[in-house]
Short mmCIF file of C-alpha atoms and ligand atoms in Angstrom, two decimals:
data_model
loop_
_atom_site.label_atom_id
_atom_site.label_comp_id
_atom_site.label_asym_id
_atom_site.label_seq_id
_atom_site.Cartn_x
_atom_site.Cartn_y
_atom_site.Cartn_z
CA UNK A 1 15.82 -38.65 23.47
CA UNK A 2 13.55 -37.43 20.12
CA UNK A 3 10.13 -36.25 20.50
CA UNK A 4 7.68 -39.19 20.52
CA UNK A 5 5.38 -39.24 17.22
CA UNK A 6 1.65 -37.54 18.14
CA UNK A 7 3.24 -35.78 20.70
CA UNK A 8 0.28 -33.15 21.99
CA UNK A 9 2.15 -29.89 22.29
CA UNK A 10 0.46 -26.47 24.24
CA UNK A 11 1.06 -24.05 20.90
CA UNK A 12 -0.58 -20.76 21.83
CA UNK A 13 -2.93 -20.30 19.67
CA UNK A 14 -4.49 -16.42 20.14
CA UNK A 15 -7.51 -16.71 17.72
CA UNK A 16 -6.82 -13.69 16.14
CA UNK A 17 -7.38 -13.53 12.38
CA UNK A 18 -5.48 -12.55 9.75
CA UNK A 19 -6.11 -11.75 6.23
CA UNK A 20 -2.94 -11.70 3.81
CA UNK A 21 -3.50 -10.14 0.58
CA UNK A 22 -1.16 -11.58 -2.44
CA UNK A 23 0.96 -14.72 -1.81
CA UNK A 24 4.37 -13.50 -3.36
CA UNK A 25 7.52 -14.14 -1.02
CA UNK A 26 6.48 -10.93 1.27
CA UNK A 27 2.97 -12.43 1.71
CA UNK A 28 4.08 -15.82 2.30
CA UNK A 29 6.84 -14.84 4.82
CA UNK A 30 4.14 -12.92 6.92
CA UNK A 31 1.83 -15.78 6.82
CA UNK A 32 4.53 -17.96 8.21
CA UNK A 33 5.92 -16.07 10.90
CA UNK A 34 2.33 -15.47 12.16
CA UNK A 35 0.86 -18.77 12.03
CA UNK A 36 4.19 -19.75 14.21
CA UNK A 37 2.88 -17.10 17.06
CA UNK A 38 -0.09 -18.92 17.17
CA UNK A 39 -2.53 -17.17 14.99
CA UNK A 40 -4.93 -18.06 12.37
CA UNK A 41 -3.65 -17.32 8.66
CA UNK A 42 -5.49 -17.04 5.09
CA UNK A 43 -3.95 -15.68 2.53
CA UNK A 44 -6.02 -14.88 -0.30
CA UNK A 45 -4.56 -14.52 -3.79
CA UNK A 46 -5.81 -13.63 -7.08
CA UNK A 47 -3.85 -15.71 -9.35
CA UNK A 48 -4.96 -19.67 -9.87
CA UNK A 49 -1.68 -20.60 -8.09
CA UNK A 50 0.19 -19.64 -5.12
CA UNK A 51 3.70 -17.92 -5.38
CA UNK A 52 3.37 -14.46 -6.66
CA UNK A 53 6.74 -13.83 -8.88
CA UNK A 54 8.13 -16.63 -7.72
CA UNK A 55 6.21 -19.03 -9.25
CA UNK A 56 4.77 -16.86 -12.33
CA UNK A 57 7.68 -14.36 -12.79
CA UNK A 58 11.86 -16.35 -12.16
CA UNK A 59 12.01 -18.66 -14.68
CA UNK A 60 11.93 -22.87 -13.99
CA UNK A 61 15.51 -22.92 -15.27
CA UNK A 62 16.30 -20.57 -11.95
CA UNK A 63 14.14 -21.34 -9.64
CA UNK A 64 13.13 -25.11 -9.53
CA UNK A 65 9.67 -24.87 -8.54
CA UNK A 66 9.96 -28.37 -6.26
CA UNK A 67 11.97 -26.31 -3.75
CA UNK A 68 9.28 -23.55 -3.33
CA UNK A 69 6.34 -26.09 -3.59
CA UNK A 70 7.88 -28.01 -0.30
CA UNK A 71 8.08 -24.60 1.53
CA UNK A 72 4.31 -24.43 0.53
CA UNK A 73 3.53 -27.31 2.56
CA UNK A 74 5.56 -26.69 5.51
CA UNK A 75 3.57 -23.38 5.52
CA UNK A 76 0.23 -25.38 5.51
CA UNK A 77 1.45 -28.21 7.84
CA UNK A 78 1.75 -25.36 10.19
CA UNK A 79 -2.00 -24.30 9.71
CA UNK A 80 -1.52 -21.43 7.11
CA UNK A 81 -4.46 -21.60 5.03
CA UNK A 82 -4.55 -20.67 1.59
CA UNK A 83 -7.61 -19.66 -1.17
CA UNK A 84 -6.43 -18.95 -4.89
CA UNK A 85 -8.41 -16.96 -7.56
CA UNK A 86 -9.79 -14.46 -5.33
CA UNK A 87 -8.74 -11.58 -6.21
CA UNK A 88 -9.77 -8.96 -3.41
CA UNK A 89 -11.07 -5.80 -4.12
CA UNK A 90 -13.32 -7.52 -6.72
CA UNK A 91 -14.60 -11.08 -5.81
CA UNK A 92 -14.24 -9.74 -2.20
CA UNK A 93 -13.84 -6.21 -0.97
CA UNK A 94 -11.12 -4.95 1.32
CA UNK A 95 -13.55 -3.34 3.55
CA UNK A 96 -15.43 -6.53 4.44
CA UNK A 97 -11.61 -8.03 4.65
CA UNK A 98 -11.05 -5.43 7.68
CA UNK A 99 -14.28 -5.73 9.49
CA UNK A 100 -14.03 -9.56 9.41
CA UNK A 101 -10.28 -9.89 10.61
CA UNK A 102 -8.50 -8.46 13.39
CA UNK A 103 -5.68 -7.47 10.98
CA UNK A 104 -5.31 -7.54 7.45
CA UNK A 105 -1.78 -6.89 5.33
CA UNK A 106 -1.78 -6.25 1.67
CA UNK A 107 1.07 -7.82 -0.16
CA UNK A 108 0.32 -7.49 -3.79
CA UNK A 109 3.46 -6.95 -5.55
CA UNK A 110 4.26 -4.02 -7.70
CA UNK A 111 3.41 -5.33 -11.15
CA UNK A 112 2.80 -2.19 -13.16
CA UNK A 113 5.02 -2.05 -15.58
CA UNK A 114 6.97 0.85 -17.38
CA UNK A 115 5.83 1.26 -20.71
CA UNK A 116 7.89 3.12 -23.90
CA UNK A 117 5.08 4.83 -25.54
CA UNK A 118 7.20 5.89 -29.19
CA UNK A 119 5.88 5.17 -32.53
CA UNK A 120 4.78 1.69 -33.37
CA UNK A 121 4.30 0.50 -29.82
CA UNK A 122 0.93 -1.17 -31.11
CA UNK A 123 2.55 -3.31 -33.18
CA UNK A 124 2.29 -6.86 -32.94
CA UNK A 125 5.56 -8.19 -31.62
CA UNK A 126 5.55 -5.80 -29.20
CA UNK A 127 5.62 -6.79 -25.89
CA UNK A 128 5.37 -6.62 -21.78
CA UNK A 129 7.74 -9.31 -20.43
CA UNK A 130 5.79 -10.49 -18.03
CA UNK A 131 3.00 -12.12 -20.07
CA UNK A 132 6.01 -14.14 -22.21
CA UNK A 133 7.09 -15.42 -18.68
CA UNK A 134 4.07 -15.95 -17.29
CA UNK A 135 2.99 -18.06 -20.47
CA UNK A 136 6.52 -20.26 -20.24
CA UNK A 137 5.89 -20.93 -16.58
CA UNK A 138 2.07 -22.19 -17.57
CA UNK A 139 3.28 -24.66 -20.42
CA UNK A 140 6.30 -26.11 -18.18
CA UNK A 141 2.99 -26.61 -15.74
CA UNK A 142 1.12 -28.31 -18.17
CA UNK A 143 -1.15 -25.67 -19.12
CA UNK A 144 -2.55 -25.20 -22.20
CA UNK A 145 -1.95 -21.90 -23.83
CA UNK A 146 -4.50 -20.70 -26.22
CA UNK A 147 -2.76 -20.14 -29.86
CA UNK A 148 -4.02 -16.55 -30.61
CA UNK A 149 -2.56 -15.59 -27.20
CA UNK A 150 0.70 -17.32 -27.29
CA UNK A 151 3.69 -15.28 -27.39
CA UNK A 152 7.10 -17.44 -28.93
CA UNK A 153 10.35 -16.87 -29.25
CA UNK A 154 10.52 -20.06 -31.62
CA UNK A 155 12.64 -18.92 -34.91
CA UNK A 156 12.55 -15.73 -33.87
CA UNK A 157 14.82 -12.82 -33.86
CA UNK A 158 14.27 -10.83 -30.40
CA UNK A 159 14.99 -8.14 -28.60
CA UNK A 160 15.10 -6.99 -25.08
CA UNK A 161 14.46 -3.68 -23.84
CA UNK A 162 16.15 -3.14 -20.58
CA UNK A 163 18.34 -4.74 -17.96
CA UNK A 164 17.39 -6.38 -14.66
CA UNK A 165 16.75 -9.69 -13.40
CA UNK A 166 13.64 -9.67 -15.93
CA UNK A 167 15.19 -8.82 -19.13
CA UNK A 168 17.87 -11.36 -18.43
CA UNK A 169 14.97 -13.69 -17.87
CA UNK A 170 13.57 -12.87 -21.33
CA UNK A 171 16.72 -14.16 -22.88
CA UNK A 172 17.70 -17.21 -21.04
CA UNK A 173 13.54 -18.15 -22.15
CA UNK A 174 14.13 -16.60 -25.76
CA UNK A 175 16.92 -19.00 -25.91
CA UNK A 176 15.45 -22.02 -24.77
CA UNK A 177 12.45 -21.61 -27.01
CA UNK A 178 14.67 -21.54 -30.34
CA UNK A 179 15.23 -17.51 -30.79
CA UNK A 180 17.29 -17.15 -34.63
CA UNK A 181 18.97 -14.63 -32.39
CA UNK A 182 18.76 -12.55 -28.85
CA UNK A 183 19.57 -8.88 -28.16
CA UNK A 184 19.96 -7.45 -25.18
CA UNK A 185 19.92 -3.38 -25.69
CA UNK A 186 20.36 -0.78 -23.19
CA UNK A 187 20.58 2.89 -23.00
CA UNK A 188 22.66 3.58 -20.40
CA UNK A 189 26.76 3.42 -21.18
CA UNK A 190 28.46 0.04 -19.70
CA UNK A 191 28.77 0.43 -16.10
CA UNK A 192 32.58 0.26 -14.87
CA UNK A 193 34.05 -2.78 -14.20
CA UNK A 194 35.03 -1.57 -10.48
CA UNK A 195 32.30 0.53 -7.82
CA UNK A 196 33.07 4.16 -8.53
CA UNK A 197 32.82 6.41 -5.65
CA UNK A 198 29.39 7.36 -6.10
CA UNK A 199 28.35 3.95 -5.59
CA UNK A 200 30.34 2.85 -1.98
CA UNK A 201 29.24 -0.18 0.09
CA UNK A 202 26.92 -1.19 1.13
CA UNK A 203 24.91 -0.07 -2.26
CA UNK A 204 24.09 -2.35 -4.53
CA UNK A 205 27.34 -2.39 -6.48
CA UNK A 206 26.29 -0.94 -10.23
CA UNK A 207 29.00 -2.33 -11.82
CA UNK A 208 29.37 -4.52 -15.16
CA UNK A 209 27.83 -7.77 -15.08
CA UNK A 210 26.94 -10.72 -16.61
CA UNK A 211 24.45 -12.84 -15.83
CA UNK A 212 23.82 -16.28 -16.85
CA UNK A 213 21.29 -16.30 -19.39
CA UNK A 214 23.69 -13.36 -21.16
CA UNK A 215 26.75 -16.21 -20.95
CA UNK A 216 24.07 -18.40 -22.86
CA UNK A 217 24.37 -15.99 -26.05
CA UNK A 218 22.71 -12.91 -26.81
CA UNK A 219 24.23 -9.65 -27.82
CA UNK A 220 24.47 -6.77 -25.99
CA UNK A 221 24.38 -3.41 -27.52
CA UNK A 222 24.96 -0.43 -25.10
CA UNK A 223 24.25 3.39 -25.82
CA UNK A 224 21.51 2.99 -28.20
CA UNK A 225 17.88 4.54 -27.41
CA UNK A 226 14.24 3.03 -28.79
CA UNK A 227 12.81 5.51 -31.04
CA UNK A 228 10.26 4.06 -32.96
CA UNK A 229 9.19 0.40 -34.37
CA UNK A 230 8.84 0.17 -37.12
CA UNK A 231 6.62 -2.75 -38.74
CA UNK A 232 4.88 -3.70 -41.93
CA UNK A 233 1.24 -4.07 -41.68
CA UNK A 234 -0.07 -5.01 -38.35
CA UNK A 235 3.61 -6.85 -37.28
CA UNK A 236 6.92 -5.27 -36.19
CA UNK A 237 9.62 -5.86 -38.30
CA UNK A 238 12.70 -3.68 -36.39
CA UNK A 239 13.58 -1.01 -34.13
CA UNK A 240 14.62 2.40 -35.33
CA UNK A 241 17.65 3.40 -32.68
CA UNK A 242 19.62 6.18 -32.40
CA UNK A 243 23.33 5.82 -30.89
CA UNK A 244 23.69 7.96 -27.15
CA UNK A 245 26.51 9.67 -26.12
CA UNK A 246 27.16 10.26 -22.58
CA UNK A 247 29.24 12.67 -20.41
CA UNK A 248 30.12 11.09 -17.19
CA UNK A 249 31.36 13.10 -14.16
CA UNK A 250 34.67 12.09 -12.86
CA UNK A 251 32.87 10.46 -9.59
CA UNK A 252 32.02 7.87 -11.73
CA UNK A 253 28.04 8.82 -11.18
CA UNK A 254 25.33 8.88 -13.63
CA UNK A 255 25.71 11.77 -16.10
CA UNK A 256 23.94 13.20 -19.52
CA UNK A 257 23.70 11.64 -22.76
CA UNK A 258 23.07 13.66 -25.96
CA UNK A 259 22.14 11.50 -29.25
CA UNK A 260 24.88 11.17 -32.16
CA UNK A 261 23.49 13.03 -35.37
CA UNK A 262 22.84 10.67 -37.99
CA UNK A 263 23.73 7.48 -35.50
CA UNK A 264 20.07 6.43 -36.73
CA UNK A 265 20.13 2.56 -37.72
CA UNK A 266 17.51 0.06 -37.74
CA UNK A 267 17.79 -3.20 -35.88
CA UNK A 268 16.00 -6.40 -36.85
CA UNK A 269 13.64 -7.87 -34.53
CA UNK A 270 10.38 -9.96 -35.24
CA UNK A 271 9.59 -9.64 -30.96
CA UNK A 272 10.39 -6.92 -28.02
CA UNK A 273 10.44 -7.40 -24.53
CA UNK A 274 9.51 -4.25 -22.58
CA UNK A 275 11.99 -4.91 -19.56
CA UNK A 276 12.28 -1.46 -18.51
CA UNK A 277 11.39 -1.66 -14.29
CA UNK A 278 7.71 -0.93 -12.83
CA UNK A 279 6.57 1.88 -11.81
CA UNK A 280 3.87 0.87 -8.43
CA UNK A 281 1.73 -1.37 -7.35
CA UNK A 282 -2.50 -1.72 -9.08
CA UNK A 283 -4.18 0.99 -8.18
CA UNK A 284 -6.87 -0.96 -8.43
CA UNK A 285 -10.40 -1.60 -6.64
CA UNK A 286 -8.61 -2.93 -3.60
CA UNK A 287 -6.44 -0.28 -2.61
CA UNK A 288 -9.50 2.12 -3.94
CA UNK A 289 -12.18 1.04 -1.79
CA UNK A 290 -10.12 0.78 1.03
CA UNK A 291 -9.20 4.48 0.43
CA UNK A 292 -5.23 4.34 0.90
CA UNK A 293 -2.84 6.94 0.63
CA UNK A 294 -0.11 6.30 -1.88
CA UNK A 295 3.69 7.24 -1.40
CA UNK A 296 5.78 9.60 -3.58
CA UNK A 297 6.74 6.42 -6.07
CA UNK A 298 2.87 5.83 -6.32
CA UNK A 299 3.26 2.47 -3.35
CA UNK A 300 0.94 2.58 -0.52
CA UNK A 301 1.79 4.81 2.41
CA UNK A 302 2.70 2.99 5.46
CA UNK A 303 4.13 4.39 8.97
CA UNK A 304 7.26 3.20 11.11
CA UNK A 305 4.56 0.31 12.20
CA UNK A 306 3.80 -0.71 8.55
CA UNK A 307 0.44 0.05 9.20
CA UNK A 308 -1.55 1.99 6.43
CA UNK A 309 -3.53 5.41 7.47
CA UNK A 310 -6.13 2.51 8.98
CA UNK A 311 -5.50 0.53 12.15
CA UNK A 312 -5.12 -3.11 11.75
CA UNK A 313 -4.97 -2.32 8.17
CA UNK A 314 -0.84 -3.38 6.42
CA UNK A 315 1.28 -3.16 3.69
CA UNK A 316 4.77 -4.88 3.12
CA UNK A 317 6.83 -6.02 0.59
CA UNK A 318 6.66 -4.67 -3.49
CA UNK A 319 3.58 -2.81 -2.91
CA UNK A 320 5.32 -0.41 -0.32
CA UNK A 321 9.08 -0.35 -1.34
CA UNK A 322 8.52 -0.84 -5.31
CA UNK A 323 9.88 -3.46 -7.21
CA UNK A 324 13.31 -5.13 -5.60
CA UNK A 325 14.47 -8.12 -4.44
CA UNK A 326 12.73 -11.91 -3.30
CA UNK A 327 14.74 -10.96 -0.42
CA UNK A 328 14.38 -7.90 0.39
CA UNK A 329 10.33 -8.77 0.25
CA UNK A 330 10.46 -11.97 2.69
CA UNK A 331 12.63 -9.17 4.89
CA UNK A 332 9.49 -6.96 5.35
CA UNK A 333 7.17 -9.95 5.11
CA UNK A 334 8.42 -11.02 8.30
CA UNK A 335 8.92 -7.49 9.67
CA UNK A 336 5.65 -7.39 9.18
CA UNK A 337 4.56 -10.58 11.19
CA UNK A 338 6.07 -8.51 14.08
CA UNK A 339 4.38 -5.75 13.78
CA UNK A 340 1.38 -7.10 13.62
CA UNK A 341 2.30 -9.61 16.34
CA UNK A 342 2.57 -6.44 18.74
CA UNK A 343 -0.46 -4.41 17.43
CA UNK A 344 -2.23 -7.49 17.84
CA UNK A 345 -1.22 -8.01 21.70
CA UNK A 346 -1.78 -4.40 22.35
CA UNK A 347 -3.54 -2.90 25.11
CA UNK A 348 -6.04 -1.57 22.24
CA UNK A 349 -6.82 -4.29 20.31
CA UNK A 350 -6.80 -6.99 22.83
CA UNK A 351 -7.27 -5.26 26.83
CA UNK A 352 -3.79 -6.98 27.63
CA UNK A 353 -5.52 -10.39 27.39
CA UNK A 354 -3.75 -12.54 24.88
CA UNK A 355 -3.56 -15.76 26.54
CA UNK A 356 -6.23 -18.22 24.85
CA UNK A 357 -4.32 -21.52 24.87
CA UNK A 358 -5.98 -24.63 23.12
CA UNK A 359 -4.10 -27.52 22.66
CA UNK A 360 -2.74 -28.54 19.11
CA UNK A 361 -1.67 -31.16 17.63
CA UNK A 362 1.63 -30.95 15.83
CA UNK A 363 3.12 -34.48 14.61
C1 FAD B 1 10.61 -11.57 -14.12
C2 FAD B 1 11.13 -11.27 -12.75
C3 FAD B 1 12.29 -11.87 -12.35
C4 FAD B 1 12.80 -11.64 -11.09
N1 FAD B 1 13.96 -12.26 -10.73
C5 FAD B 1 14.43 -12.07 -9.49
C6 FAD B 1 15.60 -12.76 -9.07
O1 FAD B 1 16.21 -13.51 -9.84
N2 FAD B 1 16.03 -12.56 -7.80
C7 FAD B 1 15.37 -11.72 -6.93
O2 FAD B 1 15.77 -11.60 -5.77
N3 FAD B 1 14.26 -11.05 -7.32
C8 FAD B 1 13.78 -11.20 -8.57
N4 FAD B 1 12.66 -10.52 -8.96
C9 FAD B 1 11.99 -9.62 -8.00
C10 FAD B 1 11.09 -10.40 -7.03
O3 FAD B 1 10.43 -11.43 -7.69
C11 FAD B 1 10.10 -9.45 -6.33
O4 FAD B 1 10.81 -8.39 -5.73
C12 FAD B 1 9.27 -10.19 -5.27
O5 FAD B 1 8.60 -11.30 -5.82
C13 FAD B 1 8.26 -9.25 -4.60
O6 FAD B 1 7.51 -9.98 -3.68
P1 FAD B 1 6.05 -9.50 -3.19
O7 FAD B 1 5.55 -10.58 -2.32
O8 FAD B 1 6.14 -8.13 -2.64
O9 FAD B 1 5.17 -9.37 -4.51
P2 FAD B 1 4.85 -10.39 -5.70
O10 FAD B 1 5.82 -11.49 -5.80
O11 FAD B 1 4.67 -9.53 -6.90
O12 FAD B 1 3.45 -11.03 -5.29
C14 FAD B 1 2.28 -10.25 -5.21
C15 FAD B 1 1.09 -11.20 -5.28
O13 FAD B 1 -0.10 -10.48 -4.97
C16 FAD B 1 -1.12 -10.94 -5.82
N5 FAD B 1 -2.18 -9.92 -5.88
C17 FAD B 1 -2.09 -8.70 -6.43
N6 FAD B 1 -3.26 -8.04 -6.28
C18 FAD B 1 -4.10 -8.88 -5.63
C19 FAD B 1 -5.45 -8.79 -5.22
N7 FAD B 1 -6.18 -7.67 -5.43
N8 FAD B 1 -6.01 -9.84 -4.61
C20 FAD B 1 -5.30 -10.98 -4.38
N9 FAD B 1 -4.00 -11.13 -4.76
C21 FAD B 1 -3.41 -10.09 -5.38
C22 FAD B 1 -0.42 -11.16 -7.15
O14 FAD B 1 -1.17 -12.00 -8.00
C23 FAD B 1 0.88 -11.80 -6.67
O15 FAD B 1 0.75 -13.20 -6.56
C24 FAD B 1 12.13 -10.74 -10.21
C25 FAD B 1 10.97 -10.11 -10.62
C26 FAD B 1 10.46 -10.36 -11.88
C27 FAD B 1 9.21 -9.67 -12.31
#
């Protein structure tokens, strides 16, 4: 027999607090594994919309942004609460945060990115990817983009710096605003076709691939280093590269490269996307006036309980690994939730007692 509609259901609810800082997928899979064990949520998060890179970094085209929105409500359905455009450690300071909650966890991503700093990097035409995506996700939300800001592809010739799952999302958006023509360049030599030993399961397998915004049509030019742009006036015009040559050991690992004299060539481009990984999480007010200690990759510094050098105080996803996978950061979003599940029901932070039960309406 089904559950009869209104049903009043006994959810423990604990009246703890919790603060969750950044609402990308590490932040959001926290919040929901928390609320579940009966405790109050907010997650507070900078940007005007909730979703972190999944809403302002994965293209539309990959990530239909119906199927996260109906997660969204399902988390608020199930009490999570949620405040956008507070961006904590400025309009709200992480010290108040952890006097005011009984635990707070930052989740804010790891969104510095790597810059090339060669000759001509001022140039106009020169830029982070992030913005370009960002900018695509706004108009597709109906946004209005201000015309001195706007960065398009439109009639364009364009090309990306660096591989990933960002650089690939630079093309597949090049090409669907009208690029004249897409290149994908690289450094590194083209990975084997087959793991080498170096790289045995379960590693990520660094082998050649193609993803689907490559299939759509760019080129892809291995080997070649950035080592200048070059520009007239203000705007670049091309890339001056120089061809690589590299001496890979036998066990198929990463090896040297030496340039090839007088390889030097220019390549066209009217627009560069810096895709070339990030290097930590802001080291901004937040993490600054709550006086954190940062990890060797410049993340903050969290124990075997996730917790930073300051009880009740948490870190998970980007902004303590660096930058990987949605997966990987709704992994330690929820081992988070459990960790802060048992520091919350802890002889210290509770006396043992963790058994306020109010009734709740679910349906
Ligand atoms: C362009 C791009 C494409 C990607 N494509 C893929 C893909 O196809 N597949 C895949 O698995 N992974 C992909 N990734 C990686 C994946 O998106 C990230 O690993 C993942 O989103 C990290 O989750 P997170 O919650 O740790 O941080 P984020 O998603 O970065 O979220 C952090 C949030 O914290 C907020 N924040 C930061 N500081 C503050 C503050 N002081 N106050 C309040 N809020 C704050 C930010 O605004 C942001 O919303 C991609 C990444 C990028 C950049």
């Amino acid at each position: 027999m089904g559950k009869p509609t209104g049903f009043l259901e006994i959810i423990r609810q604990t009246g703890r607090r919790i603060a969750v800082i950044g609402s990308g997928p590490a932040g959001l899979a926290a919040a929901q594994q928390l609320a579940r064990k009966g405790h109050d949520v907010i997650v507070l998060e900078k940007d005007d919309r909730i979703g972190g890179m999944l809403r302002y970094g994965i293209p539309d085209y990959k990530l239909e942004k119906w199927v996260f929105d109906r997660r969204l409500e399902q988390l608020q359905a199930e009490g999570v609460v949620f405040e956008t455009s507070v961006n904590v450690g400025i309009d709200i300071s992480g010290k108040y945060l952890s006097r005011t909650f009984d635990a707070v966890i930052i989740c804010i991503g790891a969104q510095v990115p790597r810059d090339l700093e060669i000759p001509g990097r001022e140039l106009k035409g020169v830029n982070f990817a992030i913005p370009f995506l960002v900018q695509q996700y706004r108009r597709n939300a109906g946004d209005v983009i201000p015309e001195d800001e706007a960065i398009t592809a439109n009639g364009k010739h364009v090309v990306v710096i660096g591989g990933g799952d960002t650089g690939s999302d630079c093309i597949g958006t090049s090409i669907r605003q009208g690029a004249a023509s897409v290149t994908h360049i690289y450094y590194q030599d083209v990975p084997p076709k087959e793991r080498p030993l170096c790289n045995p399961w379960p590693e990520r397998p660094k082998i050649f691939k193609t993803s689907s915004s490559q299939e759509e049509g760019c080129k892809r030019i291995w080997k070649y280093q950035t080592k200048e742009f070059v520009g007239e006036g203000d705007w670049l015009t091309g890339l001056k590269v120089v061809e690589l040559v590299w001496t890979r050991p036998s066990d198929g690992s990463r090896g040297t490269f030496t340039e090839k004299p007088n390889s030097e060539k220019i390549i066209r481009a009217d627009l560069v996307f810096l895709s070339i990984g990030f290097q930590h999480c802001e080291h901004g007010p937040l993490l600054a006036d709550l006086k954190l200690e940062y990890n060797k990759r410049g993340n903050i510094k969290i124990d075997e309980n996730m917790m930073t050098r300051f009880s009740g105080i948490f870190a998970a996803g980007d902004a303590e690994v660096g930058a990987t996978l949605v997966v990987d950061a709704i992994f330690r979003g929820r081992q988070v939730a459990e960790k802060v599940d048992q520091y919350l029901i802890s002889e210290k932070t509770l006396g043992g007692k963790y058994s306020i039960f109010k009734p709740k309406r679910v349906c």
